[in-house]
PDB file of C-alpha atoms in Angstrom:
ATOM      1  CA  MET A   1       8.762 -17.250 -29.792  1.00 57.00           C
ATOM      2  CA  THR A   2       9.712 -15.793 -26.413  1.00 64.00           C
ATOM      3  CA  ALA A   3       9.110 -18.144 -23.515  1.00 65.00           C
ATOM      4  CA  VAL A   4       6.351 -17.026 -21.144  1.00 71.00           C
ATOM      5  CA  THR A   5       7.562 -16.359 -17.603  1.00 77.00           C
ATOM      6  CA  PRO A   6       5.351 -18.074 -14.998  1.00 86.00           C
ATOM      7  CA  ILE A   7       3.161 -15.526 -13.218  1.00 90.00           C
ATOM      8  CA  GLU A   8       4.270 -16.404  -9.723  1.00 93.00           C
ATOM      9  CA  ASP A   9       6.060 -14.454  -7.001  1.00 92.00           C
ATOM     10  CA  THR A  10       9.585 -15.703  -6.308  1.00 91.00           C
ATOM     11  CA  ALA A  11      11.875 -15.474  -3.293  1.00 92.00           C
ATOM     12  CA  GLU A  12      14.876 -13.153  -3.622  1.00 93.00           C
ATOM     13  CA  GLU A  13      17.024 -11.186  -1.190  1.00 94.00           C
ATOM     14  CA  TRP A  14      19.412  -8.417  -2.152  1.00 95.00           C
ATOM     15  CA  GLU A  15      22.541  -7.779  -0.087  1.00 95.00           C
ATOM     16  CA  THR A  16      22.051  -5.735   3.089  1.00 96.00           C
ATOM     17  CA  ARG A  17      25.234  -3.908   4.132  1.00 96.00           C
ATOM     18  CA  ALA A  18      23.930  -2.734   7.511  1.00 96.00           C
ATOM     19  CA  SER A  19      20.718  -2.643   9.521  1.00 96.00           C
ATOM     20  CA  ARG A  20      19.465  -0.681  12.512  1.00 96.00           C
ATOM     21  CA  THR A  21      16.202  -0.507  14.450  1.00 94.00           C
ATOM     22  CA  PRO A  22      15.454   3.104  15.462  1.00 92.00           C
ATOM     23  CA  PHE A  23      12.058   2.240  16.989  1.00 90.00           C
ATOM     24  CA  VAL A  24      10.723  -0.788  18.865  1.00 92.00           C
ATOM     25  CA  GLY A  25       7.027  -0.916  19.757  1.00 88.00           C
ATOM     26  CA  ASN A  26       4.812  -3.337  21.625  1.00 86.00           C
ATOM     27  CA  LYS A  27       4.153  -5.636  18.658  1.00 87.00           C
ATOM     28  CA  THR A  28       6.105  -4.159  15.746  1.00 90.00           C
ATOM     29  CA  SER A  29       9.295  -2.219  15.084  1.00 93.00           C
ATOM     30  CA  VAL A  30      10.799   0.035  12.425  1.00 95.00           C
ATOM     31  CA  ARG A  31      14.010  -1.050  10.689  1.00 96.00           C
ATOM     32  CA  THR A  32      16.392   0.784   8.384  1.00 96.00           C
ATOM     33  CA  ASP A  33      18.399  -1.402   6.000  1.00 96.00           C
ATOM     34  CA  GLU A  34      21.242  -0.324   3.715  1.00 96.00           C
ATOM     35  CA  VAL A  35      20.429  -2.297   0.568  1.00 96.00           C
ATOM     36  CA  VAL A  36      22.760  -2.820  -2.393  1.00 96.00           C
ATOM     37  CA  MET A  37      21.033  -2.089  -5.721  1.00 95.00           C
ATOM     38  CA  PRO A  38      21.822  -4.029  -8.936  1.00 95.00           C
ATOM     39  CA  ASP A  39      24.040  -1.171 -10.153  1.00 96.00           C
ATOM     40  CA  GLY A  40      26.122  -1.308  -6.950  1.00 95.00           C
ATOM     41  CA  SER A  41      24.663   1.788  -5.300  1.00 97.00           C
ATOM     42  CA  VAL A  42      23.517   1.546  -1.687  1.00 96.00           C
ATOM     43  CA  VAL A  43      20.184   3.009  -0.547  1.00 96.00           C
ATOM     44  CA  ASN A  44      18.311   3.131   2.756  1.00 96.00           C
ATOM     45  CA  ARG A  45      14.999   1.320   3.024  1.00 95.00           C
ATOM     46  CA  ASP A  46      12.800   1.995   6.069  1.00 96.00           C
ATOM     47  CA  TYR A  47      10.016  -0.453   6.875  1.00 95.00           C
ATOM     48  CA  GLN A  48       7.837  -1.793   9.652  1.00 94.00           C
ATOM     49  CA  VAL A  49       8.772  -5.253  10.906  1.00 95.00           C
ATOM     50  CA  HIS A  50       5.553  -7.183  11.545  1.00 94.00           C
ATOM     51  CA  PRO A  51       4.950 -10.696  12.973  1.00 93.00           C
ATOM     52  CA  GLY A  52       2.182 -11.474  10.489  1.00 94.00           C
ATOM     53  CA  SER A  53      -1.578 -11.871  10.813  1.00 96.00           C
ATOM     54  CA  VAL A  54      -4.515 -14.117  10.118  1.00 98.00           C
ATOM     55  CA  ALA A  55      -8.061 -13.192   9.093  1.00 98.00           C
ATOM     56  CA  VAL A  56     -11.265 -15.202   8.833  1.00 98.00           C
ATOM     57  CA  LEU A  57     -14.050 -14.859   6.301  1.00 98.00           C
ATOM     58  CA  ALA A  58     -16.756 -16.718   8.231  1.00 98.00           C
ATOM     59  CA  LEU A  59     -19.673 -17.686   5.987  1.00 98.00           C
ATOM     60  CA  ASP A  60     -22.943 -18.987   7.446  1.00 97.00           C
ATOM     61  CA  ASP A  61     -25.565 -21.279   5.907  1.00 96.00           C
ATOM     62  CA  GLU A  62     -27.504 -18.267   4.569  1.00 97.00           C
ATOM     63  CA  ASP A  63     -24.492 -17.049   2.570  1.00 97.00           C
ATOM     64  CA  ARG A  64     -23.862 -14.216   5.011  1.00 97.00           C
ATOM     65  CA  VAL A  65     -20.418 -13.080   6.147  1.00 98.00           C
ATOM     66  CA  LEU A  66     -19.736 -12.324   9.795  1.00 98.00           C
ATOM     67  CA  VAL A  67     -18.357  -8.772   9.996  1.00 97.00           C
ATOM     68  CA  LEU A  68     -17.482  -6.388  12.786  1.00 97.00           C
ATOM     69  CA  LYS A  69     -17.053  -2.634  12.950  1.00 96.00           C
ATOM     70  CA  GLN A  70     -14.044  -1.270  14.814  1.00 94.00           C
ATOM     71  CA  TYR A  71     -12.376   2.109  15.295  1.00 94.00           C
ATOM     72  CA  ARG A  72      -8.976   2.390  13.603  1.00 93.00           C
ATOM     73  CA  HIS A  73      -7.078   5.400  14.864  1.00 93.00           C
ATOM     74  CA  PRO A  74      -4.408   5.726  12.128  1.00 93.00           C
ATOM     75  CA  VAL A  75      -7.102   6.322   9.481  1.00 95.00           C
ATOM     76  CA  ARG A  76      -9.603   8.047  11.839  1.00 96.00           C
ATOM     77  CA  MET A  77     -12.447   5.772  10.786  1.00 95.00           C
ATOM     78  CA  LYS A  78     -14.661   2.953  12.056  1.00 96.00           C
ATOM     79  CA  LEU A  79     -14.225   0.169   9.514  1.00 97.00           C
ATOM     80  CA  TRP A  80     -16.263  -2.933   8.787  1.00 97.00           C
ATOM     81  CA  GLU A  81     -13.826  -5.835   8.963  1.00 97.00           C
ATOM     82  CA  ILE A  82     -13.645  -9.603   9.242  1.00 98.00           C
ATOM     83  CA  PRO A  83     -12.197 -11.208  12.419  1.00 97.00           C
ATOM     84  CA  ALA A  84      -8.402 -10.955  12.391  1.00 96.00           C
ATOM     85  CA  GLY A  85      -5.399 -10.871  14.663  1.00 95.00           C
ATOM     86  CA  LEU A  86      -1.642 -11.083  15.003  1.00 94.00           C
ATOM     87  CA  LEU A  87       0.483 -14.198  14.889  1.00 93.00           C
ATOM     88  CA  ASP A  88       1.747 -13.591  18.408  1.00 83.00           C
ATOM     89  CA  VAL A  89       3.709 -16.828  18.789  1.00 84.00           C
ATOM     90  CA  PRO A  90       6.645 -17.404  16.386  1.00 82.00           C
ATOM     91  CA  GLY A  91       6.052 -20.534  14.337  1.00 83.00           C
ATOM     92  CA  GLU A  92       2.412 -20.816  15.453  1.00 88.00           C
ATOM     93  CA  ASN A  93       0.110 -22.744  13.142  1.00 94.00           C
ATOM     94  CA  PRO A  94      -1.940 -19.966  11.464  1.00 96.00           C
ATOM     95  CA  LEU A  95      -5.077 -22.136  11.515  1.00 97.00           C
ATOM     96  CA  HIS A  96      -4.919 -22.301  15.298  1.00 96.00           C
ATOM     97  CA  ALA A  97      -4.484 -18.528  15.456  1.00 96.00           C
ATOM     98  CA  ALA A  98      -7.469 -18.010  13.140  1.00 97.00           C
ATOM     99  CA  GLN A  99      -9.666 -20.304  15.211  1.00 96.00           C
ATOM    100  CA  ARG A 100      -8.665 -18.365  18.315  1.00 94.00           C
ATOM    101  CA  GLU A 101      -9.464 -15.006  16.715  1.00 94.00           C
ATOM    102  CA  LEU A 102     -12.884 -16.171  15.533  1.00 96.00           C
ATOM    103  CA  TYR A 103     -13.671 -17.329  19.058  1.00 94.00           C
ATOM    104  CA  GLU A 104     -12.304 -14.250  20.835  1.00 91.00           C
ATOM    105  CA  GLU A 105     -13.813 -11.623  18.539  1.00 92.00           C
ATOM    106  CA  ALA A 106     -17.135 -13.238  17.614  1.00 93.00           C
ATOM    107  CA  HIS A 107     -17.615 -16.193  20.023  1.00 92.00           C
ATOM    108  CA  VAL A 108     -18.100 -18.437  16.997  1.00 96.00           C
ATOM    109  CA  LYS A 109     -16.546 -21.742  15.947  1.00 95.00           C
ATOM    110  CA  ALA A 110     -16.398 -23.359  12.494  1.00 97.00           C
ATOM    111  CA  GLU A 111     -16.110 -26.976  11.374  1.00 97.00           C
ATOM    112  CA  ASP A 112     -14.914 -26.413   7.793  1.00 97.00           C
ATOM    113  CA  TRP A 113     -11.742 -24.414   7.116  1.00 98.00           C
ATOM    114  CA  ARG A 114      -9.913 -23.612   3.856  1.00 98.00           C
ATOM    115  CA  VAL A 115      -7.122 -21.217   2.890  1.00 98.00           C
ATOM    116  CA  LEU A 116      -8.769 -18.469   0.870  1.00 98.00           C
ATOM    117  CA  THR A 117      -5.671 -16.442  -0.032  1.00 97.00           C
ATOM    118  CA  ASP A 118      -2.320 -15.111   1.232  1.00 97.00           C
ATOM    119  CA  VAL A 119      -1.296 -11.464   0.859  1.00 97.00           C
ATOM    120  CA  TYR A 120       1.369  -8.951   1.810  1.00 97.00           C
ATOM    121  CA  THR A 121      -0.578  -5.909   2.968  1.00 95.00           C
ATOM    122  CA  THR A 122       1.929  -3.154   2.077  1.00 94.00           C
ATOM    123  CA  PRO A 123       5.148  -4.796   0.816  1.00 95.00           C
ATOM    124  CA  GLY A 124       6.782  -1.471  -0.026  1.00 94.00           C
ATOM    125  CA  GLY A 125       6.845  -0.403   3.619  1.00 95.00           C
ATOM    126  CA  CYS A 126       5.873  -3.280   5.910  1.00 96.00           C
ATOM    127  CA  SER A 127       6.774  -6.977   6.212  1.00 94.00           C
ATOM    128  CA  GLU A 128       3.239  -7.980   7.287  1.00 96.00           C
ATOM    129  CA  ALA A 129       1.934 -11.158   5.645  1.00 96.00           C
ATOM    130  CA  VAL A 130      -1.704 -12.160   6.122  1.00 98.00           C
ATOM    131  CA  ARG A 131      -3.343 -15.533   5.575  1.00 98.00           C
ATOM    132  CA  ILE A 132      -7.094 -15.230   5.001  1.00 98.00           C
ATOM    133  CA  PHE A 133      -9.167 -18.315   5.777  1.00 98.00           C
ATOM    134  CA  LEU A 134     -12.646 -19.295   4.673  1.00 98.00           C
ATOM    135  CA  ALA A 135     -14.594 -20.757   7.610  1.00 98.00           C
ATOM    136  CA  ARG A 136     -17.950 -22.497   7.153  1.00 98.00           C
ATOM    137  CA  ASP A 137     -20.401 -24.611   9.147  1.00 97.00           C
ATOM    138  CA  LEU A 138     -20.590 -22.000  11.896  1.00 97.00           C
ATOM    139  CA  SER A 139     -22.043 -22.345  15.384  1.00 95.00           C
ATOM    140  CA  GLU A 140     -21.961 -20.493  18.675  1.00 92.00           C
ATOM    141  CA  ALA A 141     -18.839 -21.230  20.711  1.00 87.00           C
ATOM    142  CA  GLU A 142     -19.188 -22.829  24.103  1.00 84.00           C
ATOM    143  CA  GLY A 143     -18.186 -21.229  27.388  1.00 73.00           C
ATOM    144  CA  ALA A 144     -17.890 -17.634  28.507  1.00 68.00           C
ATOM    145  CA  ARG A 145     -17.229 -14.856  26.035  1.00 71.00           C
ATOM    146  CA  PHE A 146     -13.682 -13.538  25.779  1.00 63.00           C
ATOM    147  CA  GLU A 147     -13.229 -10.285  27.691  1.00 68.00           C
ATOM    148  CA  VAL A 148     -12.456  -7.402  25.325  1.00 62.00           C
ATOM    149  CA  GLU A 149     -11.004  -3.961  26.014  1.00 60.00           C
ATOM    150  CA  ASP A 150     -10.009  -0.688  24.351  1.00 60.00           C
ATOM    151  CA  GLU A 151     -11.264  -0.388  20.751  1.00 65.00           C
ATOM    152  CA  GLU A 152     -12.647  -3.927  20.791  1.00 67.00           C
ATOM    153  CA  ALA A 153     -15.049  -3.030  23.603  1.00 64.00           C
ATOM    154  CA  GLU A 154     -16.960  -0.802  21.159  1.00 79.00           C
ATOM    155  CA  MET A 155     -17.222  -3.279  18.273  1.00 85.00           C
ATOM    156  CA  GLU A 156     -20.481  -3.751  16.384  1.00 93.00           C
ATOM    157  CA  PHE A 157     -21.377  -7.073  14.759  1.00 94.00           C
ATOM    158  CA  ALA A 158     -23.464  -8.038  11.732  1.00 96.00           C
ATOM    159  CA  ARG A 159     -24.009 -10.824   9.232  1.00 97.00           C
ATOM    160  CA  VAL A 160     -24.167  -9.445   5.696  1.00 98.00           C
ATOM    161  CA  PRO A 161     -24.906 -11.307   2.445  1.00 98.00           C
ATOM    162  CA  LEU A 162     -21.735 -11.887   0.455  1.00 98.00           C
ATOM    163  CA  ALA A 163     -23.252 -10.275  -2.654  1.00 97.00           C
ATOM    164  CA  ASP A 164     -23.977  -7.085  -0.698  1.00 98.00           C
ATOM    165  CA  LEU A 165     -20.374  -6.898   0.503  1.00 98.00           C
ATOM    166  CA  VAL A 166     -19.036  -7.353  -3.022  1.00 98.00           C
ATOM    167  CA  ARG A 167     -21.225  -4.492  -4.251  1.00 98.00           C
ATOM    168  CA  ALA A 168     -20.131  -2.267  -1.342  1.00 98.00           C
ATOM    169  CA  VAL A 169     -16.449  -2.988  -1.988  1.00 98.00           C
ATOM    170  CA  LEU A 170     -16.735  -2.075  -5.667  1.00 98.00           C
ATOM    171  CA  ALA A 171     -18.708   1.053  -4.754  1.00 98.00           C
ATOM    172  CA  GLY A 172     -15.863   2.262  -2.518  1.00 97.00           C
ATOM    173  CA  GLU A 173     -17.909   1.935   0.660  1.00 98.00           C
ATOM    174  CA  LEU A 174     -15.731  -0.665   2.412  1.00 98.00           C
ATOM    175  CA  HIS A 175     -11.955  -0.283   2.790  1.00 97.00           C
ATOM    176  CA  ASN A 176     -10.467  -2.855   5.170  1.00 97.00           C
ATOM    177  CA  ASN A 177      -7.954  -4.838   3.125  1.00 96.00           C
ATOM    178  CA  CYS A 178      -8.718  -8.262   4.612  1.00 97.00           C
ATOM    179  CA  LEU A 179     -12.447  -7.801   4.056  1.00 98.00           C
ATOM    180  CA  VAL A 180     -11.932  -6.508   0.511  1.00 98.00           C
ATOM    181  CA  VAL A 181      -9.505  -9.270  -0.481  1.00 98.00           C
ATOM    182  CA  GLY A 182     -11.538 -11.929   1.302  1.00 98.00           C
ATOM    183  CA  VAL A 183     -14.932 -11.238  -0.240  1.00 98.00           C
ATOM    184  CA  LEU A 184     -13.527 -10.709  -3.738  1.00 98.00           C
ATOM    185  CA  SER A 185     -11.420 -13.887  -3.466  1.00 98.00           C
ATOM    186  CA  LEU A 186     -14.435 -15.944  -2.428  1.00 98.00           C
ATOM    187  CA  SER A 187     -16.477 -14.468  -5.271  1.00 97.00           C
ATOM    188  CA  ALA A 188     -13.666 -15.310  -7.706  1.00 97.00           C
ATOM    189  CA  ALA A 189     -13.310 -18.854  -6.338  1.00 97.00           C
ATOM    190  CA  ARG A 190     -16.998 -19.491  -6.896  1.00 96.00           C
ATOM    191  CA  SER A 191     -16.759 -18.181 -10.448  1.00 96.00           C
ATOM    192  CA  GLY A 192     -13.716 -20.352 -11.138  1.00 94.00           C
ATOM    193  CA  ASP A 193     -12.896 -23.851  -9.932  1.00 94.00           C
ATOM    194  CA  GLY A 194     -15.161 -23.637  -6.881  1.00 95.00           C
ATOM    195  CA  VAL A 195     -14.577 -23.533  -3.146  1.00 95.00           C
ATOM    196  CA  ASP A 196     -13.632 -27.200  -2.993  1.00 94.00           C
ATOM    197  CA  ALA A 197     -10.542 -26.379  -5.071  1.00 96.00           C
ATOM    198  CA  LEU A 198      -9.189 -24.022  -2.383  1.00 98.00           C
ATOM    199  CA  ARG A 199      -6.092 -25.088  -0.498  1.00 97.00           C
ATOM    200  CA  PRO A 200      -6.524 -27.106   2.711  1.00 97.00           C
ATOM    201  CA  ALA A 201      -6.449 -25.220   6.000  1.00 96.00           C
ATOM    202  CA  ASN A 202      -2.978 -26.531   6.894  1.00 95.00           C
ATOM    203  CA  ALA A 203      -1.343 -25.669   3.558  1.00 96.00           C
ATOM    204  CA  GLN A 204       2.228 -24.477   4.060  1.00 93.00           C
ATOM    205  CA  TRP A 205       2.914 -20.741   3.892  1.00 94.00           C
ATOM    206  CA  SER A 206       6.350 -19.628   2.740  1.00 92.00           C
ATOM    207  CA  ALA A 207       5.929 -16.135   4.213  1.00 92.00           C
ATOM    208  CA  ARG A 208       5.372 -17.514   7.718  1.00 91.00           C
ATOM    209  CA  PRO A 209       6.535 -21.155   7.998  1.00 89.00           C
ATOM    210  CA  PHE A 210       4.955 -23.155  10.814  1.00 88.00           C
ATOM    211  CA  ASP A 211       4.889 -26.582  12.393  1.00 79.00           C
ATOM    212  CA  ALA A 212       1.848 -28.541  11.194  1.00 70.00           C
TER     213      ALA A 212
END
């Protein structure tokens, strides 16, 4: 009988003969690598270099998810999303970044945090890795609200039952990847081993190592 290969992603890096960065933006850049294929041929691979992100599925005591609607210019749409943001500081603890984003975008704090899931958003063309947290035991944050600008100044906010979001995702009505992955992951966790079996908030993350 053939041995079953574990269904788990594994680290691997093929030889890169040369690399150049034809574009450098404010937060990300575009890189072109000359990558050696298994047959010895060399091909160019263009991709966006991204610092990584965190997202927060904030669930209140009425089983509602905190969502916000924001204009996203590349897709020419206003999308319902969950609070999220970049890992601006190299090596930053992603939990601290997630707590900051929840405060800045929604003026909310949470007492209970778990790792919901980790994803690469578009691994064929971007190095972005996202850690999605589950945050519970919500309350209003203290102090003044964070000052927002640009697209964030026009955000709408709502609290929507988790079941309604799951239905909307499967109906093709919601498209933001962190929202889609987050609500479906929470639904799956509840149907499986339960939320208490989720990883702790400070679980290590191979895609973006950090100091605990």
